């Protein structure tokens, strides 16, 4: 086929992801699409995939994406006439110990929350469904009847045909070699057969996506690693409809294939593909290629698999597949547009579930690329979850291999990664370590999660129930409620916006009114065009033309890019990321004022320094930006300190607070405190799927002002209309219950939603959960108030009480006292 010289959208890569994206661009958006493949379609990772298709993930949106894949694979043949090999065999996941069993009970509840059927079945039942299996060590299994398997190459060819039927041009044997850029925008794709002028590029180049992205200046942090499975000769007694098996305690998976078994696994010691090329590039000439069989490395899976399916001992191995696949540092794939380039979208890094994901990933990616906004909350896979840290190839490799090794390990709540740490530390790191801090990591930053008292080991001991930090965190919580504590929040992302139009730009970008005089703070959401919440942050006006924006550690790249992307054309605005310029100490608790007053000569009385204000004050000879805000529901200040002076200011506050018993406090106490106060967390409680009205944040939207802002039109349309979902709080009295989020909410015995956050409130002495109550017929106060509620926790319904007000109000408490 001759190469077109122009196209609206160029998709790079003819694997399953590229073909699905091209199909959806052409079908749903009638886009003028050209797909370029350097070899033949499927010749990268796709052709050698095993073809298991699972659907349940811990994110509701990603589960929806995977469910969409299944629907598409089921029905594609009717449209294209080409088989996909889809077989709804169901999937059995095996449990051999009680922790795994608890994990499955929680998973089954998550499935119910996300509208999927998942049951737990006994070993006898497993034996009946899969007679060749040794079930003697099983506690039981989970059964997801709508999972299945498909043929990766057939799906891809079917999608390719569908794309062509809708007008897309798919061109093989053409390699993308570079991009013609105008500033940070691609204007043409260069290939070994000529250039194509285009408006948008979608990079679906699989394990090559990193080097293709680099040609346009973007970072796609993935690591190719070797993944192996075997295909056996026919095994007598194996049903063609046998369910797929995941045996995580033995780290293996199985699938029936032409009367034999496909068996592979996720080893704890995976092998990265060391290509030997500069920068770790993947060779271009890798069409339909595999690595040599590595039986020695695979033996660990073989031993475990034979113990599970003894017939494997005598079954002949027809073929061994040792192929490369791209994995990522957190096990989630990568979608969306990177901030470095205005018009390159990425769909890559599929962590060995690209076949399962492709249908849905193509659907959402096509919409994202055409409309500039993701159609639903895709934060967990958004490329903007990464940062500059992820340009470090060694770090990405080590963390990715750790994530691969954890694929089948039991997912204990609150578990932290261990590799590549410590990476970024605040100036207080050594001091906090001396206070017996136990750290977690977020976007590379070490952050104290809790502080171990003498006699308690300063490390997390993971379990499915209450973990070893539960009581010490309770003490930290009470310290903040009753006296004063100090949090090191230096990892907060911070930006400065300056320029004559900075105020006007923020007025357009923020849902709340930020046009207050200098010295004022505004808590605000940033909305998308559907009115969904894209960010949740604090804006401090330092001067008429100067703003300081503070947001969560993990949202650094995302929020900065969102703000930058939405500054109207021609505005005089400069935005600078100043995260590393300031340490952040949050001094919180009823005695915070007394401590601060002892450490500064500034007047910090309520009259001189009211809530919602920012002032410069001096502490330990340093000028500190003090923001009077709180995320814990107590009197307090966030002190933003020039980074080099953070240690001295901390020391001064600790000395000033000695009389008040001041102590450092960690992120787990922060979480408990914010749950009691009902503060929403972006990414879980509030997401692009939720509007401020649904989230109970309508008070923070400037609809009464005559100012236009992103999302206003969508909000105006729904303002006053009946709501079909509303954010609500729940408490559970039983102290033995552990709430983690994703538990199903039952109203009068019927599922009406699920928890977005769960935890424990030490002041009120109860488990706390938040989530949206949904009802197609409307959710008003009457509907909420008239129901009897339960939460399904690990499949067990437990009595819950609904709350529409914060669970803890310090003023009310103090009046009582
Ligand atoms: C052994 C193994 C077993 C697996 N089993 C499963 C499974 O059971 N279930 C599951 O869901 N997933 C499985 N996977 C994962 C699955 O194979 C991948 O996630 C999926 O194929 C990725 O598709 P892709 O389109 O992103 O990449 P690819 O299929 O690699 O496609 C990328 C394409 O881009 C092309 N390209 C690269 N650079 C350029 C360029 N410069 N110009 C033009 N074209 C370019 C390449 O030639 C390639 O064809 C498995 C993977 C392996 C290795």
PDB file of C-alpha atoms in Angstrom, residues 519-702:
ATOM      1  CA  UNK A 519      -3.171  36.946  51.418  1.00  0.00           C
ATOM      2  CA  UNK A 520      -6.147  34.639  50.918  1.00  0.00           C
ATOM      3  CA  UNK A 521      -6.301  30.891  50.269  1.00  0.00           C
ATOM      4  CA  UNK A 522      -8.871  29.012  48.233  1.00  0.00           C
ATOM      5  CA  UNK A 523      -9.619  25.308  48.356  1.00  0.00           C
ATOM      6  CA  UNK A 524     -10.794  24.378  44.900  1.00  0.00           C
ATOM      7  CA  UNK A 525     -11.485  21.633  42.420  1.00  0.00           C
ATOM      8  CA  UNK A 526     -10.449  21.733  38.776  1.00  0.00           C
ATOM      9  CA  UNK A 527     -13.158  20.301  36.559  1.00  0.00           C
ATOM     10  CA  UNK A 528     -13.271  18.728  33.136  1.00  0.00           C
ATOM     11  CA  UNK A 529     -15.860  19.660  30.525  1.00  0.00           C
ATOM     12  CA  UNK A 530     -18.279  17.057  31.969  1.00  0.00           C
ATOM     13  CA  UNK A 531     -18.021  18.695  35.384  1.00  0.00           C
ATOM     14  CA  UNK A 532     -15.952  15.775  36.725  1.00  0.00           C
ATOM     15  CA  UNK A 533     -13.254  16.509  39.273  1.00  0.00           C
ATOM     16  CA  UNK A 534      -9.788  16.434  37.704  1.00  0.00           C
ATOM     17  CA  UNK A 535      -7.858  17.903  40.625  1.00  0.00           C
ATOM     18  CA  UNK A 536      -8.346  19.110  44.171  1.00  0.00           C
ATOM     19  CA  UNK A 537      -5.898  21.683  45.488  1.00  0.00           C
ATOM     20  CA  UNK A 538      -5.191  24.877  47.402  1.00  0.00           C
ATOM     21  CA  UNK A 539      -4.448  28.190  45.724  1.00  0.00           C
ATOM     22  CA  UNK A 540      -2.767  30.916  47.784  1.00  0.00           C
ATOM     23  CA  UNK A 541      -2.746  34.435  46.377  1.00  0.00           C
ATOM     24  CA  UNK A 542       0.608  35.924  47.309  1.00  0.00           C
ATOM     25  CA  UNK A 543       0.210  39.141  45.302  1.00  0.00           C
ATOM     26  CA  UNK A 544      -2.053  40.544  42.614  1.00  0.00           C
ATOM     27  CA  UNK A 545      -0.122  38.694  39.927  1.00  0.00           C
ATOM     28  CA  UNK A 546       1.413  35.834  41.947  1.00  0.00           C
ATOM     29  CA  UNK A 547      -0.162  32.574  43.127  1.00  0.00           C
ATOM     30  CA  UNK A 548       1.167  29.571  45.018  1.00  0.00           C
ATOM     31  CA  UNK A 549      -0.588  26.286  44.279  1.00  0.00           C
ATOM     32  CA  UNK A 550      -0.235  23.239  46.542  1.00  0.00           C
ATOM     33  CA  UNK A 551      -1.415  19.750  45.677  1.00  0.00           C
ATOM     34  CA  UNK A 552      -0.832  16.099  46.601  1.00  0.00           C
ATOM     35  CA  UNK A 553       2.557  14.447  46.090  1.00  0.00           C
ATOM     36  CA  UNK A 554       1.349  11.914  43.548  1.00  0.00           C
ATOM     37  CA  UNK A 555      -0.488  14.482  41.430  1.00  0.00           C
ATOM     38  CA  UNK A 556       2.550  16.613  40.644  1.00  0.00           C
ATOM     39  CA  UNK A 557       2.828  15.911  36.919  1.00  0.00           C
ATOM     40  CA  UNK A 558      -0.896  15.546  36.356  1.00  0.00           C
ATOM     41  CA  UNK A 559      -2.042  18.758  38.023  1.00  0.00           C
ATOM     42  CA  UNK A 560       0.737  20.866  36.576  1.00  0.00           C
ATOM     43  CA  UNK A 561      -0.065  19.583  33.091  1.00  0.00           C
ATOM     44  CA  UNK A 562      -3.800  20.102  33.600  1.00  0.00           C
ATOM     45  CA  UNK A 563      -3.254  23.714  34.674  1.00  0.00           C
ATOM     46  CA  UNK A 564      -0.743  24.416  31.892  1.00  0.00           C
ATOM     47  CA  UNK A 565      -2.979  22.850  29.243  1.00  0.00           C
ATOM     48  CA  UNK A 566      -5.943  24.984  30.292  1.00  0.00           C
ATOM     49  CA  UNK A 567      -4.301  28.403  30.354  1.00  0.00           C
ATOM     50  CA  UNK A 568      -6.100  30.216  27.538  1.00  0.00           C
ATOM     51  CA  UNK A 569      -4.083  31.036  24.420  1.00  0.00           C
ATOM     52  CA  UNK A 570      -2.259  34.353  24.566  1.00  0.00           C
ATOM     53  CA  UNK A 571      -2.497  34.829  28.352  1.00  0.00           C
ATOM     54  CA  UNK A 572       0.536  36.310  30.101  1.00  0.00           C
ATOM     55  CA  UNK A 573       1.196  33.509  32.614  1.00  0.00           C
ATOM     56  CA  UNK A 574       4.337  31.734  33.770  1.00  0.00           C
ATOM     57  CA  UNK A 575       4.030  28.479  35.692  1.00  0.00           C
ATOM     58  CA  UNK A 576       6.939  27.059  37.615  1.00  0.00           C
ATOM     59  CA  UNK A 577       7.169  23.805  39.542  1.00  0.00           C
ATOM     60  CA  UNK A 578       8.786  24.779  42.859  1.00  0.00           C
ATOM     61  CA  UNK A 579       8.259  21.473  44.679  1.00  0.00           C
ATOM     62  CA  UNK A 580      11.902  21.072  45.660  1.00  0.00           C
ATOM     63  CA  UNK A 581      12.275  24.720  46.684  1.00  0.00           C
ATOM     64  CA  UNK A 582      10.130  24.327  49.811  1.00  0.00           C
ATOM     65  CA  UNK A 583       9.941  21.866  52.666  1.00  0.00           C
ATOM     66  CA  UNK A 584       6.466  21.640  54.202  1.00  0.00           C
ATOM     67  CA  UNK A 585       5.807  21.238  57.909  1.00  0.00           C
ATOM     68  CA  UNK A 586       2.201  20.930  58.994  1.00  0.00           C
ATOM     69  CA  UNK A 587       1.759  21.991  62.577  1.00  0.00           C
ATOM     70  CA  UNK A 588      -1.646  20.707  63.631  1.00  0.00           C
ATOM     71  CA  UNK A 589      -3.675  20.419  66.802  1.00  0.00           C
ATOM     72  CA  UNK A 590      -5.473  22.642  69.349  1.00  0.00           C
ATOM     73  CA  UNK A 591      -2.137  23.725  70.790  1.00  0.00           C
ATOM     74  CA  UNK A 592      -0.614  24.576  67.402  1.00  0.00           C
ATOM     75  CA  UNK A 593      -1.076  28.320  67.970  1.00  0.00           C
ATOM     76  CA  UNK A 594       0.721  28.259  71.278  1.00  0.00           C
ATOM     77  CA  UNK A 595       3.638  26.415  69.694  1.00  0.00           C
ATOM     78  CA  UNK A 596       3.796  28.696  66.687  1.00  0.00           C
ATOM     79  CA  UNK A 597       3.565  31.805  68.868  1.00  0.00           C
ATOM     80  CA  UNK A 598       6.542  30.561  70.863  1.00  0.00           C
ATOM     81  CA  UNK A 599       8.573  30.051  67.684  1.00  0.00           C
ATOM     82  CA  UNK A 600       7.830  33.362  65.908  1.00  0.00           C
ATOM     83  CA  UNK A 601       7.417  37.016  66.793  1.00  0.00           C
ATOM     84  CA  UNK A 602       4.591  37.290  64.248  1.00  0.00           C
ATOM     85  CA  UNK A 603       1.064  37.735  65.545  1.00  0.00           C
ATOM     86  CA  UNK A 604      -0.628  34.399  64.924  1.00  0.00           C
ATOM     87  CA  UNK A 605      -3.804  35.179  66.831  1.00  0.00           C
ATOM     88  CA  UNK A 606      -7.046  34.377  65.093  1.00  0.00           C
ATOM     89  CA  UNK A 607      -7.720  38.048  64.486  1.00  0.00           C
ATOM     90  CA  UNK A 608      -4.336  38.674  62.903  1.00  0.00           C
ATOM     91  CA  UNK A 609      -4.062  35.375  61.066  1.00  0.00           C
ATOM     92  CA  UNK A 610      -7.505  33.916  60.378  1.00  0.00           C
ATOM     93  CA  UNK A 611      -8.341  30.632  58.701  1.00  0.00           C
ATOM     94  CA  UNK A 612      -7.907  30.621  54.928  1.00  0.00           C
ATOM     95  CA  UNK A 613      -5.066  33.139  54.916  1.00  0.00           C
ATOM     96  CA  UNK A 614      -1.415  33.044  53.935  1.00  0.00           C
ATOM     97  CA  UNK A 615       1.275  35.171  55.630  1.00  0.00           C
ATOM     98  CA  UNK A 616       5.024  35.345  55.639  1.00  0.00           C
ATOM     99  CA  UNK A 617       6.352  34.862  59.145  1.00  0.00           C
ATOM    100  CA  UNK A 618       9.849  34.349  60.518  1.00  0.00           C
ATOM    101  CA  UNK A 619      10.860  31.182  62.350  1.00  0.00           C
ATOM    102  CA  UNK A 620      14.452  30.452  63.337  1.00  0.00           C
ATOM    103  CA  UNK A 621      15.609  33.446  61.291  1.00  0.00           C
ATOM    104  CA  UNK A 622      13.936  32.153  58.129  1.00  0.00           C
ATOM    105  CA  UNK A 623      11.013  33.655  56.286  1.00  0.00           C
ATOM    106  CA  UNK A 624       8.353  30.983  56.065  1.00  0.00           C
ATOM    107  CA  UNK A 625       5.191  30.933  53.969  1.00  0.00           C
ATOM    108  CA  UNK A 626       2.484  30.015  56.486  1.00  0.00           C
ATOM    109  CA  UNK A 627      -0.883  28.787  55.172  1.00  0.00           C
ATOM    110  CA  UNK A 628      -3.693  28.532  57.677  1.00  0.00           C
ATOM    111  CA  UNK A 629      -5.420  25.397  56.450  1.00  0.00           C
ATOM    112  CA  UNK A 630      -6.109  21.949  57.781  1.00  0.00           C
ATOM    113  CA  UNK A 631      -6.663  18.448  56.459  1.00  0.00           C
ATOM    114  CA  UNK A 632      -7.155  17.006  59.938  1.00  0.00           C
ATOM    115  CA  UNK A 633      -9.974  19.177  61.244  1.00  0.00           C
ATOM    116  CA  UNK A 634      -7.909  20.989  63.869  1.00  0.00           C
ATOM    117  CA  UNK A 635      -6.331  24.378  64.265  1.00  0.00           C
ATOM    118  CA  UNK A 636      -3.136  24.383  62.255  1.00  0.00           C
ATOM    119  CA  UNK A 637      -0.719  25.791  59.743  1.00  0.00           C
ATOM    120  CA  UNK A 638       1.106  24.440  56.765  1.00  0.00           C
ATOM    121  CA  UNK A 639       4.547  26.024  56.922  1.00  0.00           C
ATOM    122  CA  UNK A 640       6.314  26.190  53.589  1.00  0.00           C
ATOM    123  CA  UNK A 641       9.968  26.652  54.363  1.00  0.00           C
ATOM    124  CA  UNK A 642      12.874  27.355  51.975  1.00  0.00           C
ATOM    125  CA  UNK A 643      14.170  23.823  51.606  1.00  0.00           C
ATOM    126  CA  UNK A 644      17.611  24.345  53.132  1.00  0.00           C
ATOM    127  CA  UNK A 645      16.141  25.790  56.320  1.00  0.00           C
ATOM    128  CA  UNK A 646      13.551  23.030  56.835  1.00  0.00           C
ATOM    129  CA  UNK A 647      15.655  21.235  59.452  1.00  0.00           C
ATOM    130  CA  UNK A 648      16.266  24.364  61.518  1.00  0.00           C
ATOM    131  CA  UNK A 649      12.612  25.359  61.435  1.00  0.00           C
ATOM    132  CA  UNK A 650      11.607  21.846  62.449  1.00  0.00           C
ATOM    133  CA  UNK A 651      14.064  21.975  65.360  1.00  0.00           C
ATOM    134  CA  UNK A 652      12.722  25.361  66.438  1.00  0.00           C
ATOM    135  CA  UNK A 653       9.140  24.109  66.399  1.00  0.00           C
ATOM    136  CA  UNK A 654      10.045  20.945  68.264  1.00  0.00           C
ATOM    137  CA  UNK A 655      11.812  23.041  70.918  1.00  0.00           C
ATOM    138  CA  UNK A 656       8.908  25.493  71.129  1.00  0.00           C
ATOM    139  CA  UNK A 657       6.467  22.609  71.373  1.00  0.00           C
ATOM    140  CA  UNK A 658       8.271  20.667  74.041  1.00  0.00           C
ATOM    141  CA  UNK A 659       6.017  22.013  76.763  1.00  0.00           C
ATOM    142  CA  UNK A 660       3.035  20.759  74.760  1.00  0.00           C
ATOM    143  CA  UNK A 661       4.468  17.314  74.198  1.00  0.00           C
ATOM    144  CA  UNK A 662       4.851  17.959  70.455  1.00  0.00           C
ATOM    145  CA  UNK A 663       5.882  14.970  68.373  1.00  0.00           C
ATOM    146  CA  UNK A 664       6.231  14.079  64.724  1.00  0.00           C
ATOM    147  CA  UNK A 665       3.194  12.357  63.268  1.00  0.00           C
ATOM    148  CA  UNK A 666       2.847  10.272  60.114  1.00  0.00           C
ATOM    149  CA  UNK A 667       0.639   9.812  57.089  1.00  0.00           C
ATOM    150  CA  UNK A 668      -1.428   6.967  58.534  1.00  0.00           C
ATOM    151  CA  UNK A 669      -2.595   9.210  61.375  1.00  0.00           C
ATOM    152  CA  UNK A 670      -3.323  11.907  58.792  1.00  0.00           C
ATOM    153  CA  UNK A 671      -5.561   9.480  56.921  1.00  0.00           C
ATOM    154  CA  UNK A 672      -7.475   8.573  60.061  1.00  0.00           C
ATOM    155  CA  UNK A 673      -7.893  12.240  61.023  1.00  0.00           C
ATOM    156  CA  UNK A 674      -9.143  13.275  57.594  1.00  0.00           C
ATOM    157  CA  UNK A 675     -11.616  10.391  57.489  1.00  0.00           C
ATOM    158  CA  UNK A 676     -13.187  11.572  60.734  1.00  0.00           C
ATOM    159  CA  UNK A 677     -13.464  15.067  59.369  1.00  0.00           C
ATOM    160  CA  UNK A 678     -14.893  13.940  56.040  1.00  0.00           C
ATOM    161  CA  UNK A 679     -12.247  15.544  53.822  1.00  0.00           C
ATOM    162  CA  UNK A 680     -12.357  13.964  50.381  1.00  0.00           C
ATOM    163  CA  UNK A 681      -9.281  12.394  48.818  1.00  0.00           C
ATOM    164  CA  UNK A 682      -8.750  12.907  45.094  1.00  0.00           C
ATOM    165  CA  UNK A 683      -8.238   9.675  43.179  1.00  0.00           C
ATOM    166  CA  UNK A 684     -10.562   7.698  45.447  1.00  0.00           C
ATOM    167  CA  UNK A 685     -13.426   9.774  46.926  1.00  0.00           C
ATOM    168  CA  UNK A 686     -13.439  12.372  44.188  1.00  0.00           C
ATOM    169  CA  UNK A 687     -12.424  11.565  40.622  1.00  0.00           C
ATOM    170  CA  UNK A 688     -13.183  12.647  37.059  1.00  0.00           C
ATOM    171  CA  UNK A 689     -16.269  10.392  37.332  1.00  0.00           C
ATOM    172  CA  UNK A 690     -17.769  12.578  40.071  1.00  0.00           C
ATOM    173  CA  UNK A 691     -19.130  16.126  39.996  1.00  0.00           C
ATOM    174  CA  UNK A 692     -18.791  18.495  42.954  1.00  0.00           C
ATOM    175  CA  UNK A 693     -22.562  18.254  43.509  1.00  0.00           C
ATOM    176  CA  UNK A 694     -22.413  14.482  43.813  1.00  0.00           C
ATOM    177  CA  UNK A 695     -19.358  14.778  46.051  1.00  0.00           C
ATOM    178  CA  UNK A 696     -21.050  17.264  48.400  1.00  0.00           C
ATOM    179  CA  UNK A 697     -18.632  19.976  47.293  1.00  0.00           C
ATOM    180  CA  UNK A 698     -21.161  22.216  45.574  1.00  0.00           C
ATOM    181  CA  UNK A 699     -20.320  24.923  48.127  1.00  0.00           C
ATOM    182  CA  UNK A 700     -16.859  25.195  46.532  1.00  0.00           C
ATOM    183  CA  UNK A 701     -18.206  26.036  43.061  1.00  0.00           C
ATOM    184  CA  UNK A 702     -18.653  29.682  41.979  1.00  0.00           C
TER     185      UNK A 702
END
